[in-house]
PDB file of C-alpha atoms in Angstrom:
ATOM      1  CA  UNK A   2     122.205 109.323  72.743  1.00  0.00           C
ATOM      2  CA  UNK A   3     122.948 113.058  72.445  1.00  0.00           C
ATOM      3  CA  UNK A   4     120.109 115.508  72.888  1.00  0.00           C
ATOM      4  CA  UNK A   5     120.450 119.086  71.668  1.00  0.00           C
ATOM      5  CA  UNK A   6     118.121 121.453  73.413  1.00  0.00           C
ATOM      6  CA  UNK A   7     119.587 124.628  71.960  1.00  0.00           C
ATOM      7  CA  UNK A   8     116.720 124.810  69.473  1.00  0.00           C
ATOM      8  CA  UNK A   9     114.106 125.552  72.120  1.00  0.00           C
ATOM      9  CA  UNK A  10     112.808 129.032  71.363  1.00  0.00           C
ATOM     10  CA  UNK A  11     112.263 130.843  74.682  1.00  0.00           C
ATOM     11  CA  UNK A  12     110.005 133.419  72.998  1.00  0.00           C
ATOM     12  CA  UNK A  13     107.625 130.689  71.871  1.00  0.00           C
ATOM     13  CA  UNK A  14     104.627 129.954  74.081  1.00  0.00           C
ATOM     14  CA  UNK A  15     104.528 126.368  72.798  1.00  0.00           C
ATOM     15  CA  UNK A  16     107.445 123.973  73.143  1.00  0.00           C
ATOM     16  CA  UNK A  17     109.087 122.616  70.039  1.00  0.00           C
ATOM     17  CA  UNK A  18     107.430 119.188  69.633  1.00  0.00           C
ATOM     18  CA  UNK A  19     110.680 117.711  68.345  1.00  0.00           C
ATOM     19  CA  UNK A  20     112.585 118.727  71.471  1.00  0.00           C
ATOM     20  CA  UNK A  21     109.750 117.610  73.740  1.00  0.00           C
ATOM     21  CA  UNK A  22     109.715 114.257  71.944  1.00  0.00           C
ATOM     22  CA  UNK A  23     113.480 113.911  72.382  1.00  0.00           C
ATOM     23  CA  UNK A  24     113.217 114.653  76.101  1.00  0.00           C
ATOM     24  CA  UNK A  25     110.352 112.190  76.387  1.00  0.00           C
ATOM     25  CA  UNK A  26     112.395 109.500  74.590  1.00  0.00           C
ATOM     26  CA  UNK A  27     115.273 109.806  77.078  1.00  0.00           C
ATOM     27  CA  UNK A  28     112.879 109.835  80.025  1.00  0.00           C
ATOM     28  CA  UNK A  29     110.981 106.805  78.715  1.00  0.00           C
ATOM     29  CA  UNK A  30     114.240 104.924  78.148  1.00  0.00           C
ATOM     30  CA  UNK A  31     115.194 105.647  81.753  1.00  0.00           C
ATOM     31  CA  UNK A  32     111.750 104.622  82.991  1.00  0.00           C
ATOM     32  CA  UNK A  33     111.464 101.360  81.074  1.00  0.00           C
ATOM     33  CA  UNK A  34     115.088 100.235  80.995  1.00  0.00           C
ATOM     34  CA  UNK A  35     116.685 101.986  83.998  1.00  0.00           C
ATOM     35  CA  UNK A  36     119.078 103.814  81.666  1.00  0.00           C
ATOM     36  CA  UNK A  37     119.236 106.892  83.884  1.00  0.00           C
ATOM     37  CA  UNK A  38     122.699 108.272  83.092  1.00  0.00           C
ATOM     38  CA  UNK A  39     121.528 110.087  79.932  1.00  0.00           C
ATOM     39  CA  UNK A  40     118.559 111.420  81.909  1.00  0.00           C
ATOM     40  CA  UNK A  41     120.754 112.670  84.740  1.00  0.00           C
ATOM     41  CA  UNK A  42     122.784 114.606  82.194  1.00  0.00           C
ATOM     42  CA  UNK A  43     119.602 116.258  80.922  1.00  0.00           C
ATOM     43  CA  UNK A  44     118.175 117.384  84.275  1.00  0.00           C
ATOM     44  CA  UNK A  45     119.352 121.017  83.930  1.00  0.00           C
ATOM     45  CA  UNK A  46     117.913 121.184  80.409  1.00  0.00           C
ATOM     46  CA  UNK A  47     114.665 119.684  81.677  1.00  0.00           C
ATOM     47  CA  UNK A  48     114.384 122.416  84.321  1.00  0.00           C
ATOM     48  CA  UNK A  49     115.144 125.068  81.700  1.00  0.00           C
ATOM     49  CA  UNK A  50     112.483 123.589  79.430  1.00  0.00           C
ATOM     50  CA  UNK A  51     110.011 123.708  82.328  1.00  0.00           C
ATOM     51  CA  UNK A  52     110.775 127.379  82.967  1.00  0.00           C
ATOM     52  CA  UNK A  53     109.921 128.131  79.357  1.00  0.00           C
ATOM     53  CA  UNK A  54     106.897 125.826  79.111  1.00  0.00           C
ATOM     54  CA  UNK A  55     105.620 125.005  82.625  1.00  0.00           C
ATOM     55  CA  UNK A  56     102.285 123.464  81.705  1.00  0.00           C
ATOM     56  CA  UNK A  57     103.557 121.421  78.771  1.00  0.00           C
ATOM     57  CA  UNK A  58     106.575 120.038  80.624  1.00  0.00           C
ATOM     58  CA  UNK A  59     105.394 119.140  84.135  1.00  0.00           C
ATOM     59  CA  UNK A  60     104.405 115.671  82.931  1.00  0.00           C
ATOM     60  CA  UNK A  61     107.958 115.147  81.665  1.00  0.00           C
ATOM     61  CA  UNK A  62     109.385 116.156  85.030  1.00  0.00           C
ATOM     62  CA  UNK A  63     106.986 113.853  86.861  1.00  0.00           C
ATOM     63  CA  UNK A  64     107.955 110.957  84.598  1.00  0.00           C
ATOM     64  CA  UNK A  65     111.648 111.745  85.111  1.00  0.00           C
ATOM     65  CA  UNK A  66     111.137 111.629  88.891  1.00  0.00           C
ATOM     66  CA  UNK A  67     109.378 108.268  88.515  1.00  0.00           C
ATOM     67  CA  UNK A  68     112.223 106.929  86.372  1.00  0.00           C
ATOM     68  CA  UNK A  69     114.844 108.050  88.879  1.00  0.00           C
ATOM     69  CA  UNK A  70     112.906 106.545  91.771  1.00  0.00           C
ATOM     70  CA  UNK A  71     112.464 103.227  89.926  1.00  0.00           C
ATOM     71  CA  UNK A  72     116.215 103.128  89.369  1.00  0.00           C
ATOM     72  CA  UNK A  73     116.817 103.777  93.094  1.00  0.00           C
ATOM     73  CA  UNK A  74     118.308 107.192  92.335  1.00  0.00           C
ATOM     74  CA  UNK A  75     116.459 108.922  95.163  1.00  0.00           C
ATOM     75  CA  UNK A  76     118.952 111.739  95.621  1.00  0.00           C
ATOM     76  CA  UNK A  77     118.697 112.697  91.931  1.00  0.00           C
ATOM     77  CA  UNK A  78     114.881 112.557  92.054  1.00  0.00           C
ATOM     78  CA  UNK A  79     114.829 114.758  95.149  1.00  0.00           C
ATOM     79  CA  UNK A  80     117.387 117.074  93.556  1.00  0.00           C
ATOM     80  CA  UNK A  81     115.215 117.426  90.452  1.00  0.00           C
ATOM     81  CA  UNK A  82     112.276 118.374  92.669  1.00  0.00           C
ATOM     82  CA  UNK A  83     114.368 120.940  94.592  1.00  0.00           C
ATOM     83  CA  UNK A  84     115.741 122.393  91.356  1.00  0.00           C
ATOM     84  CA  UNK A  85     112.194 122.668  90.078  1.00  0.00           C
ATOM     85  CA  UNK A  86     111.146 124.569  93.205  1.00  0.00           C
ATOM     86  CA  UNK A  87     114.225 126.829  93.202  1.00  0.00           C
ATOM     87  CA  UNK A  88     113.606 127.707  89.568  1.00  0.00           C
ATOM     88  CA  UNK A  89     110.074 128.828  90.407  1.00  0.00           C
ATOM     89  CA  UNK A  90     108.592 125.702  88.875  1.00  0.00           C
ATOM     90  CA  UNK A  91     105.064 124.501  89.296  1.00  0.00           C
ATOM     91  CA  UNK A  92     104.835 121.001  90.776  1.00  0.00           C
ATOM     92  CA  UNK A  93     101.440 119.376  90.672  1.00  0.00           C
ATOM     93  CA  UNK A  94      99.835 116.452  92.482  1.00  0.00           C
ATOM     94  CA  UNK A  95     101.577 114.058  90.073  1.00  0.00           C
ATOM     95  CA  UNK A  96     104.967 115.464  91.055  1.00  0.00           C
ATOM     96  CA  UNK A  97     104.315 114.807  94.714  1.00  0.00           C
ATOM     97  CA  UNK A  98     102.779 111.415  94.034  1.00  0.00           C
ATOM     98  CA  UNK A  99     105.884 110.321  92.105  1.00  0.00           C
ATOM     99  CA  UNK A 100     108.131 111.436  94.950  1.00  0.00           C
ATOM    100  CA  UNK A 101     105.970 109.989  97.706  1.00  0.00           C
ATOM    101  CA  UNK A 102     105.573 106.641  95.992  1.00  0.00           C
ATOM    102  CA  UNK A 103     109.318 106.360  95.469  1.00  0.00           C
ATOM    103  CA  UNK A 104     110.197 107.452  98.988  1.00  0.00           C
ATOM    104  CA  UNK A 105     107.781 105.006 100.568  1.00  0.00           C
ATOM    105  CA  UNK A 106     108.874 102.172  98.280  1.00  0.00           C
ATOM    106  CA  UNK A 107     112.435 102.728  99.462  1.00  0.00           C
ATOM    107  CA  UNK A 108     111.497 102.933 103.150  1.00  0.00           C
ATOM    108  CA  UNK A 109     111.970 106.676 103.537  1.00  0.00           C
ATOM    109  CA  UNK A 110     108.872 107.271 105.704  1.00  0.00           C
ATOM    110  CA  UNK A 111     110.192 110.411 107.449  1.00  0.00           C
ATOM    111  CA  UNK A 112     111.099 112.030 104.120  1.00  0.00           C
ATOM    112  CA  UNK A 113     107.631 111.163 102.782  1.00  0.00           C
ATOM    113  CA  UNK A 114     105.983 112.787 105.808  1.00  0.00           C
ATOM    114  CA  UNK A 115     108.129 115.885 105.326  1.00  0.00           C
ATOM    115  CA  UNK A 116     107.058 115.999 101.686  1.00  0.00           C
ATOM    116  CA  UNK A 117     103.378 115.714 102.699  1.00  0.00           C
ATOM    117  CA  UNK A 118     103.847 118.788 104.913  1.00  0.00           C
ATOM    118  CA  UNK A 119     105.382 120.648 101.966  1.00  0.00           C
ATOM    119  CA  UNK A 120     102.483 119.546  99.795  1.00  0.00           C
ATOM    120  CA  UNK A 121     100.004 120.951 102.317  1.00  0.00           C
ATOM    121  CA  UNK A 122     101.946 124.208 102.664  1.00  0.00           C
ATOM    122  CA  UNK A 123     101.874 124.690  98.899  1.00  0.00           C
ATOM    123  CA  UNK A 124      98.172 123.933  98.738  1.00  0.00           C
ATOM    124  CA  UNK A 125      98.559 121.004  96.354  1.00  0.00           C
ATOM    125  CA  UNK A 126      95.557 118.731  96.653  1.00  0.00           C
ATOM    126  CA  UNK A 127      96.514 115.189  97.584  1.00  0.00           C
ATOM    127  CA  UNK A 128      95.249 112.310  95.490  1.00  0.00           C
ATOM    128  CA  UNK A 129      93.775 109.141  96.986  1.00  0.00           C
ATOM    129  CA  UNK A 130      97.070 107.353  96.273  1.00  0.00           C
ATOM    130  CA  UNK A 131      98.978 109.876  98.384  1.00  0.00           C
ATOM    131  CA  UNK A 132      96.809 109.194 101.421  1.00  0.00           C
ATOM    132  CA  UNK A 133      97.317 105.409 101.318  1.00  0.00           C
TER     133      UNK A 133
END
């Protein structure tokens, strides 16, 4: 599947629903069928989309992190999070929950604890799931 994101208008305050739907389709395919290679190829475009539409796209990023974690692609999930932060992105509690759940599922306790410290430093409120 080839996704063209060159039609995203950076001057628009609302994302193009067609492009958002295309991103969502690739992310959902990765989530439900562990087809992560197309998603990995779209990570830079996903970050760019988030820079243009932070509120509308954070759910897509969270779902992408979940998909990568489910497919045991921890390094790509962590990389997506770090790219998000470096780009001035706005993670929310769902972002951290997706990362924490994946890290703990894969036995990465120390990394999860480090992420909880980051969460606290950023002032993101933990959900009940994050505390369990």
